[in-house]
One Martini backbone bead per residue (centre of mass of N, CA, C, O) as a GRO file, in nm:
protein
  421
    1UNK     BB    1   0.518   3.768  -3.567
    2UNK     BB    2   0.209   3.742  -3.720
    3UNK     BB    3   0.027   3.704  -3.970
    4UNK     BB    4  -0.181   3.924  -3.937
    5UNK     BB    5   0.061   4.141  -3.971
    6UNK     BB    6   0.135   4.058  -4.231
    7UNK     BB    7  -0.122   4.139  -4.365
    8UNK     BB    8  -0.128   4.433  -4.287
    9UNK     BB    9   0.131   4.507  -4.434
   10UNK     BB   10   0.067   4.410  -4.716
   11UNK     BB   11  -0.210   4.661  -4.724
   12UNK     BB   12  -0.003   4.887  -4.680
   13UNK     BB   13   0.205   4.882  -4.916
   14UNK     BB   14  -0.049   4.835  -5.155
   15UNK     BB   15  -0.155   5.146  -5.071
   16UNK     BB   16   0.110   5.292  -5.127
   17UNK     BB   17   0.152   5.192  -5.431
   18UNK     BB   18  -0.112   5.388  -5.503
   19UNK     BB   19  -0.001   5.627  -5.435
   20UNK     BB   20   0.273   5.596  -5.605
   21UNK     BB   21   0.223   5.458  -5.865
   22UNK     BB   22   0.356   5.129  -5.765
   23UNK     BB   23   0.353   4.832  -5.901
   24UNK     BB   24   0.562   4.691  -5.731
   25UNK     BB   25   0.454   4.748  -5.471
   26UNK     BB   26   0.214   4.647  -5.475
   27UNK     BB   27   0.248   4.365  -5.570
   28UNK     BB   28   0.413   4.307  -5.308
   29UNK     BB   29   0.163   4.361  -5.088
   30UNK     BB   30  -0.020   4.144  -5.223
   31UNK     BB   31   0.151   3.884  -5.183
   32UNK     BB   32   0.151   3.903  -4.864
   33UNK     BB   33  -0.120   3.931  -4.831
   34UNK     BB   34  -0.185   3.643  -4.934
   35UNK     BB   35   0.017   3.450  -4.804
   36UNK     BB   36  -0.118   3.541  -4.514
   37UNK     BB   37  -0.409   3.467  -4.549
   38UNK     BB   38  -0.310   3.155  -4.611
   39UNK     BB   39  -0.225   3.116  -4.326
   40UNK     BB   40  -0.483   3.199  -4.155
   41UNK     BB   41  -0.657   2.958  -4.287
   42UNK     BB   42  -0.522   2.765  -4.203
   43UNK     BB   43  -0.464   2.755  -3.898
   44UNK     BB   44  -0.782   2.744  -3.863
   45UNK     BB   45  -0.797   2.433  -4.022
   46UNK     BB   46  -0.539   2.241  -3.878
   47UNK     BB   47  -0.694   2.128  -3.619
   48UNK     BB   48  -0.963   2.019  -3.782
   49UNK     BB   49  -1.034   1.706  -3.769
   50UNK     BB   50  -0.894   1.568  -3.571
   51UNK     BB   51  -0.752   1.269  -3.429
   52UNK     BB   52  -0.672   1.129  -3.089
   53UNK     BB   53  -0.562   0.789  -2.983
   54UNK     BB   54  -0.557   0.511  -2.744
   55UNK     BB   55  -0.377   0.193  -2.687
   56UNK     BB   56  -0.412  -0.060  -2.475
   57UNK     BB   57  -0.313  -0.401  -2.428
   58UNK     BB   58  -0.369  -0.289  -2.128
   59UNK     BB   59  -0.533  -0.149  -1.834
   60UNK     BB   60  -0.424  -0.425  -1.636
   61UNK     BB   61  -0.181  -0.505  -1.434
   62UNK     BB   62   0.145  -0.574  -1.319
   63UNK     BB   63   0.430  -0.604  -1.200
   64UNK     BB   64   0.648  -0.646  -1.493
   65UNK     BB   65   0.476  -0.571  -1.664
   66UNK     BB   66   0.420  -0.556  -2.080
   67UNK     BB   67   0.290  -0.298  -2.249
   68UNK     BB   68   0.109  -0.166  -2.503
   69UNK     BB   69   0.125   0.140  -2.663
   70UNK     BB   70  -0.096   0.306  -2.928
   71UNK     BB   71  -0.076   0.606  -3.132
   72UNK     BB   72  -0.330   0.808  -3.270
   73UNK     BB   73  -0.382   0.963  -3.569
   74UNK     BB   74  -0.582   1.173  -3.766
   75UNK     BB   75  -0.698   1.266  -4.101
   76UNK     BB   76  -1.017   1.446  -4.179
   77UNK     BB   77  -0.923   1.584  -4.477
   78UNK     BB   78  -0.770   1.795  -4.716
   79UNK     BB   79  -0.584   1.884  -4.533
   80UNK     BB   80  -0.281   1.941  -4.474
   81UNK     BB   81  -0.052   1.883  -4.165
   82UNK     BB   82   0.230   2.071  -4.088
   83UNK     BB   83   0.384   2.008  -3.779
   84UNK     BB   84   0.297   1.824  -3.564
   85UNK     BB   85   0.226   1.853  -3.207
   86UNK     BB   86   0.215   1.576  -2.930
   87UNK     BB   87   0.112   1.631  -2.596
   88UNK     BB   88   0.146   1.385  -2.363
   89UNK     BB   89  -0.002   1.330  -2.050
   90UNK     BB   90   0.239   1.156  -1.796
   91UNK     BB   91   0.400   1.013  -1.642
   92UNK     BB   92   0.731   1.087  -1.491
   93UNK     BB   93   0.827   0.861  -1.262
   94UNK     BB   94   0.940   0.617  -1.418
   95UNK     BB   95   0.662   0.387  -1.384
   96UNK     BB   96   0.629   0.333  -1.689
   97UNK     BB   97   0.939   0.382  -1.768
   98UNK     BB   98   1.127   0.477  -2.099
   99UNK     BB   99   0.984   0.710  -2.221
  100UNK     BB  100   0.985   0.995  -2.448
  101UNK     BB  101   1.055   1.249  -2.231
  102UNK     BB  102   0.935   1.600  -2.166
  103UNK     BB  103   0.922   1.831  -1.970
  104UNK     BB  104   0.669   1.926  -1.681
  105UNK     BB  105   0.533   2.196  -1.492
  106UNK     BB  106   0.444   1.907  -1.333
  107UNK     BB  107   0.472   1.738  -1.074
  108UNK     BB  108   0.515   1.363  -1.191
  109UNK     BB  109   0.534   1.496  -1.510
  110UNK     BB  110   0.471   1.445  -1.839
  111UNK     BB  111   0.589   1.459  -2.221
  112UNK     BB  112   0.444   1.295  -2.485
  113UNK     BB  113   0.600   1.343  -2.836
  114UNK     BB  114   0.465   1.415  -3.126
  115UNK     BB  115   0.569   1.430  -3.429
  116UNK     BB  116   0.459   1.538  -3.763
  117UNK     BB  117   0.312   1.454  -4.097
  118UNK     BB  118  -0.029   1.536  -4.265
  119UNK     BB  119  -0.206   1.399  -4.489
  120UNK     BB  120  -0.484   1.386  -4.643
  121UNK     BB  121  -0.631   1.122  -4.516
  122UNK     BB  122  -0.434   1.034  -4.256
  123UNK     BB  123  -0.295   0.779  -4.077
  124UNK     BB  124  -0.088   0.762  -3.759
  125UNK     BB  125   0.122   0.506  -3.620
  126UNK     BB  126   0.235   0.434  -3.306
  127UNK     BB  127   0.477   0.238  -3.055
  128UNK     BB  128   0.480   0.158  -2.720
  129UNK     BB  129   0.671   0.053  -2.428
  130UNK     BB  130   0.538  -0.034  -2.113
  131UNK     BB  131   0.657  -0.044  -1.806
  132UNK     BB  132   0.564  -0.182  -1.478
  133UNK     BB  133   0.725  -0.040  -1.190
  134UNK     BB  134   0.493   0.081  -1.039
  135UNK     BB  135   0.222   0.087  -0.851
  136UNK     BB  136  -0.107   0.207  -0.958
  137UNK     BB  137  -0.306   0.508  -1.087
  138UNK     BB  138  -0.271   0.622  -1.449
  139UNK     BB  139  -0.316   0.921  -1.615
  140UNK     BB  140  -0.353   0.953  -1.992
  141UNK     BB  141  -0.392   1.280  -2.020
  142UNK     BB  142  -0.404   1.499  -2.177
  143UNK     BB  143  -0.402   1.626  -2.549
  144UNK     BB  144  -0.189   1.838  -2.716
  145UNK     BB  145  -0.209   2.066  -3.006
  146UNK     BB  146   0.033   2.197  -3.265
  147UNK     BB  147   0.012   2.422  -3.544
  148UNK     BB  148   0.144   2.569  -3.784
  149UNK     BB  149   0.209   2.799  -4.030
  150UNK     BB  150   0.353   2.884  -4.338
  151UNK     BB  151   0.547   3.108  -4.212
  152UNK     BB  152   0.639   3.039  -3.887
  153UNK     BB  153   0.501   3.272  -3.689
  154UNK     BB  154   0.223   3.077  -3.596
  155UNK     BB  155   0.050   2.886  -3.340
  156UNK     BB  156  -0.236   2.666  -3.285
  157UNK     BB  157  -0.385   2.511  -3.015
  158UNK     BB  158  -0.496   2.209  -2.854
  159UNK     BB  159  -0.743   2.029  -2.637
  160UNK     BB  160  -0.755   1.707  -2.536
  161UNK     BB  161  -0.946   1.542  -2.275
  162UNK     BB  162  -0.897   1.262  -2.301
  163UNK     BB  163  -0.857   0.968  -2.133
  164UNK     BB  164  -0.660   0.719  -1.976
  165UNK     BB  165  -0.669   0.413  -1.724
  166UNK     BB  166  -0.385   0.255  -1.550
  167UNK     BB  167  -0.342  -0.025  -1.400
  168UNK     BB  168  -0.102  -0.124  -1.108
  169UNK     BB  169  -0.053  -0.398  -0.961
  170UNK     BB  170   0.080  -0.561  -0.765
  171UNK     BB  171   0.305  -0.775  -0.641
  172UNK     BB  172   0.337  -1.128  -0.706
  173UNK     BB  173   0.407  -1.382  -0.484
  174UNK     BB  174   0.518  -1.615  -0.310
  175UNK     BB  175   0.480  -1.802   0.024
  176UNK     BB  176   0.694  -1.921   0.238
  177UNK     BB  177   0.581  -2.062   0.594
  178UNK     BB  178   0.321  -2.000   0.564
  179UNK     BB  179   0.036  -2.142   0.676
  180UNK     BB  180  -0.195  -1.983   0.643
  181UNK     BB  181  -0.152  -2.044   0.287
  182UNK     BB  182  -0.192  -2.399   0.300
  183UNK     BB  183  -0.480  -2.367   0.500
  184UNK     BB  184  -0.609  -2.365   0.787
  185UNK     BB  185  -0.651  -2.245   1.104
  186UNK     BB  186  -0.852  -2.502   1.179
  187UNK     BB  187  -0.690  -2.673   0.950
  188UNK     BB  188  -0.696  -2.875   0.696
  189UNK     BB  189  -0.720  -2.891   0.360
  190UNK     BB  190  -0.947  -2.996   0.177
  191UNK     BB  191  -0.914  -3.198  -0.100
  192UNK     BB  192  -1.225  -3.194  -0.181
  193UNK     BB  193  -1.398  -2.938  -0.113
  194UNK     BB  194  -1.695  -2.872   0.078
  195UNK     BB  195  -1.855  -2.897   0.332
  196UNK     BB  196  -2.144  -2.847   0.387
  197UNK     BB  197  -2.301  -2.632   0.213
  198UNK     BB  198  -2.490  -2.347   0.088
  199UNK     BB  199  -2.717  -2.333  -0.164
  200UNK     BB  200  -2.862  -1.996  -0.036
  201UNK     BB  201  -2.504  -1.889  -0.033
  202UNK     BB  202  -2.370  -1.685  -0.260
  203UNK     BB  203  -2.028  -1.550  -0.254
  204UNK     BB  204  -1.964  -1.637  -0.593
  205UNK     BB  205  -1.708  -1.700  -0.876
  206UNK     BB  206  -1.561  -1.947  -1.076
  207UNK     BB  207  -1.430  -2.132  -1.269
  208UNK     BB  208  -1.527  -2.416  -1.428
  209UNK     BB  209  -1.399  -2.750  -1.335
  210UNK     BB  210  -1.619  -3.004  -1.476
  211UNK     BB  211  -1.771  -3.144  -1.200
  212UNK     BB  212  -2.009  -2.933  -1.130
  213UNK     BB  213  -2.317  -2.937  -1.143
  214UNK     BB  214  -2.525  -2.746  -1.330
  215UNK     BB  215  -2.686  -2.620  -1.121
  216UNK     BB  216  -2.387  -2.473  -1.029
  217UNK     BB  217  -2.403  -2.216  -1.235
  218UNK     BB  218  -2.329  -1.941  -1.326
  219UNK     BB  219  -2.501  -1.749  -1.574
  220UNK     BB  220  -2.425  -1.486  -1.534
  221UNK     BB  221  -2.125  -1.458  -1.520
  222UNK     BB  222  -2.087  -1.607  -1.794
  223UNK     BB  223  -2.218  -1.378  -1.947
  224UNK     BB  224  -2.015  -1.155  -1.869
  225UNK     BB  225  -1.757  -1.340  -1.898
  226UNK     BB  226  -1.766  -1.580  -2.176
  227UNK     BB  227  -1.748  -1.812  -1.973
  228UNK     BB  228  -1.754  -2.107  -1.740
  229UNK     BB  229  -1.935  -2.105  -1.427
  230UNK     BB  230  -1.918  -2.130  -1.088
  231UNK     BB  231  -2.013  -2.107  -0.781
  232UNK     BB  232  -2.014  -2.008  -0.464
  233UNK     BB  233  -2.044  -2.168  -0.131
  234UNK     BB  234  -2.177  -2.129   0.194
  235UNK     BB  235  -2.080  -2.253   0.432
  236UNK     BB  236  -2.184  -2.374   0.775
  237UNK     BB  237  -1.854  -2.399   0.801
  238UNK     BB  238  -1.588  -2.152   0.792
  239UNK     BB  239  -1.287  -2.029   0.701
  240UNK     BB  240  -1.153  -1.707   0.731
  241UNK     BB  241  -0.990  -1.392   0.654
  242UNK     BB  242  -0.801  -1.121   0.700
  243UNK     BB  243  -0.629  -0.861   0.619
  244UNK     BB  244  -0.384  -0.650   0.776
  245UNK     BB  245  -0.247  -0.328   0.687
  246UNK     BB  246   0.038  -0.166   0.776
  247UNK     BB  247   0.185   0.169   0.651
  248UNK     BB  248   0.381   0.206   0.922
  249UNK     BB  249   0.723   0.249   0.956
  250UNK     BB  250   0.683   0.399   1.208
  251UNK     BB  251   0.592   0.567   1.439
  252UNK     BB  252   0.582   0.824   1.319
  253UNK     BB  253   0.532   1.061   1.019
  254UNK     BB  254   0.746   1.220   1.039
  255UNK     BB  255   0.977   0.995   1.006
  256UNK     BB  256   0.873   0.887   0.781
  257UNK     BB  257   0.910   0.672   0.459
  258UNK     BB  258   0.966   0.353   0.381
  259UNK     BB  259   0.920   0.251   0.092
  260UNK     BB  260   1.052  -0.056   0.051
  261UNK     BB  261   0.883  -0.168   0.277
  262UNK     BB  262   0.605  -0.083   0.186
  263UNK     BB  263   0.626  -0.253  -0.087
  264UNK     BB  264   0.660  -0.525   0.120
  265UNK     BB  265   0.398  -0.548   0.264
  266UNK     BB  266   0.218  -0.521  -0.023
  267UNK     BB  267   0.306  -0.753  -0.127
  268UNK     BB  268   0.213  -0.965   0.093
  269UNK     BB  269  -0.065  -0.881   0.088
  270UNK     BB  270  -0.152  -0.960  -0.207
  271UNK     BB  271  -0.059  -1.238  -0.207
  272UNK     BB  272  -0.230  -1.344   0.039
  273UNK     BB  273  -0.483  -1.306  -0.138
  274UNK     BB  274  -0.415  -1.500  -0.371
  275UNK     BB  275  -0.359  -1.743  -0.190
  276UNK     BB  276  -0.678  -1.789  -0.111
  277UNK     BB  277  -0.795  -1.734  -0.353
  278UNK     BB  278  -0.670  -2.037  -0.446
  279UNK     BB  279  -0.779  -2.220  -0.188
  280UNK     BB  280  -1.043  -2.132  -0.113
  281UNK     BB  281  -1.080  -1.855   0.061
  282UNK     BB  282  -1.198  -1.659   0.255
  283UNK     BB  283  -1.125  -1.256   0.204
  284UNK     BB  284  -0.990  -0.978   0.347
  285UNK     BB  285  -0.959  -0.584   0.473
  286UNK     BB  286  -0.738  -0.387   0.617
  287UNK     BB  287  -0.647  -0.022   0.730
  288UNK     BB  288  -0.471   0.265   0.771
  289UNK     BB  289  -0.583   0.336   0.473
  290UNK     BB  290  -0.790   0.503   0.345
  291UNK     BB  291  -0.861   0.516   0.574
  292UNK     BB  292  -1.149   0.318   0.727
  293UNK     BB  293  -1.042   0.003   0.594
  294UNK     BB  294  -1.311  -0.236   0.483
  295UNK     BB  295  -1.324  -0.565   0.355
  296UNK     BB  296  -1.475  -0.801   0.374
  297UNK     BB  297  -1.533  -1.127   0.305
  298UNK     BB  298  -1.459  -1.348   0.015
  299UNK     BB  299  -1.508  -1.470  -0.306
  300UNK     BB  300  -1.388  -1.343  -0.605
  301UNK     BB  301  -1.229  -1.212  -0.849
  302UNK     BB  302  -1.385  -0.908  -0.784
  303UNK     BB  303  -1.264  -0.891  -0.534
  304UNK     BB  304  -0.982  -0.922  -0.582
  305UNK     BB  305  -0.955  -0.692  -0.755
  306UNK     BB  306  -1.060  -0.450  -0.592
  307UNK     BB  307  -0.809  -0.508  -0.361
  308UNK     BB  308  -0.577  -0.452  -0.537
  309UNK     BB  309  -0.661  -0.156  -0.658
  310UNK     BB  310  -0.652  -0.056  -0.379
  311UNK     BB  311  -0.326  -0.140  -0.325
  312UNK     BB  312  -0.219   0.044  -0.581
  313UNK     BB  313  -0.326   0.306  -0.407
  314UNK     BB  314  -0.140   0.301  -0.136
  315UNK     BB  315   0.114   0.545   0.060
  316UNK     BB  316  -0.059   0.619   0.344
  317UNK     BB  317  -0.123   0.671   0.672
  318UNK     BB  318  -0.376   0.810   0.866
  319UNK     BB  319  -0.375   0.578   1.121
  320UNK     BB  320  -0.312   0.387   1.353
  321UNK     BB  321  -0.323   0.089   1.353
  322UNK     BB  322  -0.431   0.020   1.621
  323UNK     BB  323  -0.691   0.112   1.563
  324UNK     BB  324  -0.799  -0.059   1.377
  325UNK     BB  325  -0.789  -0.340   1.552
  326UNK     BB  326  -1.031  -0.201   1.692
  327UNK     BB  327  -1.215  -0.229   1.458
  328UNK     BB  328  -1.179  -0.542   1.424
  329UNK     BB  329  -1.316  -0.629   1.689
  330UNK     BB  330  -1.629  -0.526   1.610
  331UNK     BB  331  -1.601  -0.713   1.291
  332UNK     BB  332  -1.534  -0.991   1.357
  333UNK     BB  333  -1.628  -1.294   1.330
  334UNK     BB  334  -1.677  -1.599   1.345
  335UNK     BB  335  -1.425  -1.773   1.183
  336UNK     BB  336  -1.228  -1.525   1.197
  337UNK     BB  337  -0.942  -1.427   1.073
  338UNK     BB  338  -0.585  -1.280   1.120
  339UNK     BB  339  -0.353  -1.110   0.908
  340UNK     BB  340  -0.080  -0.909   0.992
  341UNK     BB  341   0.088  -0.685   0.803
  342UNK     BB  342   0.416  -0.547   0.951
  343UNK     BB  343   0.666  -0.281   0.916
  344UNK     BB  344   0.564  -0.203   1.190
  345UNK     BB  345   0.545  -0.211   1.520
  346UNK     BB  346   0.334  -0.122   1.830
  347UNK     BB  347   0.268  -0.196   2.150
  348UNK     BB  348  -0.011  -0.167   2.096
  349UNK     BB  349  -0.042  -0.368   1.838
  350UNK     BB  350   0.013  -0.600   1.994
  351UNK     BB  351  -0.228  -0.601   2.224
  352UNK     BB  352  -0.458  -0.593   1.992
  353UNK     BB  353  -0.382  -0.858   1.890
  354UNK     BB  354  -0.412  -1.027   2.150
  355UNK     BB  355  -0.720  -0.947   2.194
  356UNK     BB  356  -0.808  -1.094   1.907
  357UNK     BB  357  -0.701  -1.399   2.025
  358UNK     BB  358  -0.970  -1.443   2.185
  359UNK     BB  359  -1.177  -1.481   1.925
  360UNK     BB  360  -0.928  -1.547   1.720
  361UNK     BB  361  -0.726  -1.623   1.513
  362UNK     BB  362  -0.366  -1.517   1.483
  363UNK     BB  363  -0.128  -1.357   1.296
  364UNK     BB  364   0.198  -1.234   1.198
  365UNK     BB  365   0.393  -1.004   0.987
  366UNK     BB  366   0.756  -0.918   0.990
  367UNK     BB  367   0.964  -0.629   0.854
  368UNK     BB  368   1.145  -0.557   1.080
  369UNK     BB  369   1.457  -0.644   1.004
  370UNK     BB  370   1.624  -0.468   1.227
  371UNK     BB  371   1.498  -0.581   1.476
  372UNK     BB  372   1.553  -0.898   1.426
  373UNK     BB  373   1.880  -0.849   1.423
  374UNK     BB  374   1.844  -0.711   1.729
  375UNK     BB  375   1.645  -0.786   1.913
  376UNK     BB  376   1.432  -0.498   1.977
  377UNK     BB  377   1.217  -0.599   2.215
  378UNK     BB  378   0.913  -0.569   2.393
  379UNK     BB  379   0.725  -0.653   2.633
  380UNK     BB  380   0.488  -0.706   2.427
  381UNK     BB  381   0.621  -0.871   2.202
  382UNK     BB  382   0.669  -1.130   2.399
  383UNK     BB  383   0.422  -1.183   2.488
  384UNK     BB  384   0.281  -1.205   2.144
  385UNK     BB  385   0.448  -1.464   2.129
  386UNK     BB  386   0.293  -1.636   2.324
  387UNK     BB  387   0.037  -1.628   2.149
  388UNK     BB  388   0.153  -1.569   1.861
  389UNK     BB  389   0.219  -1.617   1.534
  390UNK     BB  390   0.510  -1.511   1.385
  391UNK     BB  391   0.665  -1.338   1.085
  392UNK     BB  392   0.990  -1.363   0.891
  393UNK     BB  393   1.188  -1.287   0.723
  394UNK     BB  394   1.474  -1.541   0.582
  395UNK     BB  395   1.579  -1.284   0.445
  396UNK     BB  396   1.759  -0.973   0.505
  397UNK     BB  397   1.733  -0.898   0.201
  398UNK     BB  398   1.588  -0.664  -0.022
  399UNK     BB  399   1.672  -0.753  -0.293
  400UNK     BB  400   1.498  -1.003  -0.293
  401UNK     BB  401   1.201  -0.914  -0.239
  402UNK     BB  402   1.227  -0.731  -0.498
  403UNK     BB  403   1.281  -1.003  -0.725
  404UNK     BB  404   1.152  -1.203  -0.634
  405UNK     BB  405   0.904  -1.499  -0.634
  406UNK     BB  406   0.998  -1.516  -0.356
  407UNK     BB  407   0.878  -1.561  -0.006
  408UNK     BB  408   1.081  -1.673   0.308
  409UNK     BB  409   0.918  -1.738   0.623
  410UNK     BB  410   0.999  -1.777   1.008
  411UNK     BB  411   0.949  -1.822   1.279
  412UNK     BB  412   0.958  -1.639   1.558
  413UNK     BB  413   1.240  -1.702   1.785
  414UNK     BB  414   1.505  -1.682   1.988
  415UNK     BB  415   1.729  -1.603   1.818
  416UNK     BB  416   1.579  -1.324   1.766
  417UNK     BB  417   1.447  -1.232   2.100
  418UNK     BB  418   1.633  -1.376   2.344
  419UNK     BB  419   1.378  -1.547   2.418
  420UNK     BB  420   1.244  -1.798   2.562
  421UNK     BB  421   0.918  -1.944   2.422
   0.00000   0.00000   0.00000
């Protein structure tokens, strides 16, 4: 039964106590059909003016790390409104964490709830702690407002639009064994700056280390970010990388995927480009996710952060891998190497492999660990052993992989695949 019906009945009551000439019949229908009256106006402006909005102390975060969410209502008005509920719809598959959520009709979202009661021009903060458990790009809101009337019979929604989005980029981790990560391919990383820079060419800025003589500040950067920025210069020969990374866990997508492999990958591929990007080596990427993704060679932290985001957001394999690398002996310039990630090679994938291998330098990351440990190897890949090297984790518990900060791998070689190379 709704407040109107209550109205309505109550001015039925009103009449028929005129019609038998009993004040106390009317009495009572007059004093419900008030109460209800003063229910229906209420309800009508308890929506009116409120204000819902969140705060995150950070847009962008990290796998691991720890942000918080604070939840603000503002009532503007004169009128309390009494018991609103708040349904903010926020991801549900607990990847950010172990928010107070209550079911919700689409899988994978949930509703964070939140109950209140506001006195007029009363403004509530809550404020909840969100991990970081799993990489992506997560939408919080829209969210809906629910306020019931004075009499408990009916209640009235709204849905606010706005929504707010949190990036979580990959787990970042050092990586050692891969000299590709601590060199140039074509040589030691030199002690100090770039030989022959061309000052005609620059290709990004990072921040400005105390040396670098002032005509080389790049002044747009400093006022962008408000810190003090230097050019980054495009020497006249100079090492690049792409990084390929490979999507596929198995041979078919039909075999499903190895989750926790793909996540091996990504953290893998992030960290790789995080620590040229910390060399001063310009990086790019190349995958067979998100179509045919292909990002240039640069140095900029905004390169950086790009790629990062692409990476945060991969989740399944568009196209064979091969394909890829075919794509990419097309786009590869001279002095830029490739640097291969992935959990899982087939015999074409090695092929084009060598094929790269003659134009320009080629290393290759296999997470491959149950092939590493059986030596299940085919005459493709003992080929392109003999011509690039591979790396493989040197510890082969996945739990390590997932919770640590280093990951150490080692050069495929005889004890491995069974031949000696």
């Amino acid at each position: 039964m709704s407040a109107r019906t209550v109205l309505n009945w109550g001015i039925v009551i009103a009449l028929a106590g005129l019609v038998a000439r009993s004040p106390y019949v009317v009495m009572s229908g007059a004093y419900l059909a008030f109460v209800a009256l003063l229910a229906v106006a209420y309800l009508k402006g308890a929506l009116g003016n409120l204000v819902y909005y969140r705060e995150l102390s950070a847009r962008k975060a990290f796998v691991g790390d720890k942000i918080k969410l604070r939840v603000c209502v503002e009532n503007r008005k004169p009128l309390p409104v009494m018991g609103l509920e708040c349904l903010d719809d926020v991801p549900g598959d607990r990847a950010i964490g172990s928010l107070p959520l209550i079911p919700h009709y689409s899988p994978g979202r949930a509703f964070l709830s939140n109950e209140m009661h506001l006195k007029w021009f009363e403004k509530v903060e809550r404020e909840f702690e969100i991990d970081c458990l799993r990489r992506g790009r997560y939408r919080l809101g829209p969210v809906s407002l629910k306020a019931g009337d004075l009499l408990g019979l009916e209640a009235r929604t709204a849905v606010l639009p706005e929504t707010d989005t949190l990036t979580v980029f990959p787990r970042i981790v050092r990586l050692e064994g891969i000299p590709w990560l601590t060199r140039f391919p074509f040589g030691n990383l030199p002690g100090a700056g770039w030989l022959h820079p061309d000052p005609l060419s620059v290709i990004g800025a990072r921040a400005y280390d105390g040396r670098t003589p002032a005509s080389q500040i790049a002044w747009k950067a400093t006022a962008r970010t408000g810190t003090l920025q230097m050019k980054v210069l495009e020497p006249t020969r100079r090492a690049r990388v792409v990084v390929a990374l490979n999507l596929s866990t198995s041979e078919h997508l039909w075999e499903g995927i190895r989750s926790s492999t793909l996540e091996e990958a990504v953290t893998v591929a992030a960290s790789a480009c995080f620590a040229m990007f910390d060399q001063g080596v310009p990086f790019g990427l190349a995958s067979n996710g998100l179509g045919s993704l292909f990002i240039g060679p640069g140095l900029s932290a905004s390169h950086l952060e790009r790629i990062l985001g692409i990476l945060a957001e991969m989740i399944l394999p568009w196209r064979p891998f091969s394909e890829t690398l075919s794509r990419l002996e097309r786009r590869v310039k001279d002095c830029t190497g490739v640097l291969a990630v992935m959990p899982y090679a087939s015999d074409a994938d090695w092929k084009h492999l060598v094929s790269l291998s003659r134009t320009g330098p080629v290393a290759a990351v296999l997470l491959d660990t149950a092939a590493c440990m059986e030596g299940a190897f085919g005459e493709a890949c003992l080929h392109a052993l003999s011509r690039i090297p591979v790396y493989v984790p040197s510890s082969f518990v996945p739990e390590d992989m997932a919770s640590g900060e280093v990951i150490r791998f080692e050069r495929l070689r005889k004890h491995y695949s069974g031949t000696d190379l």
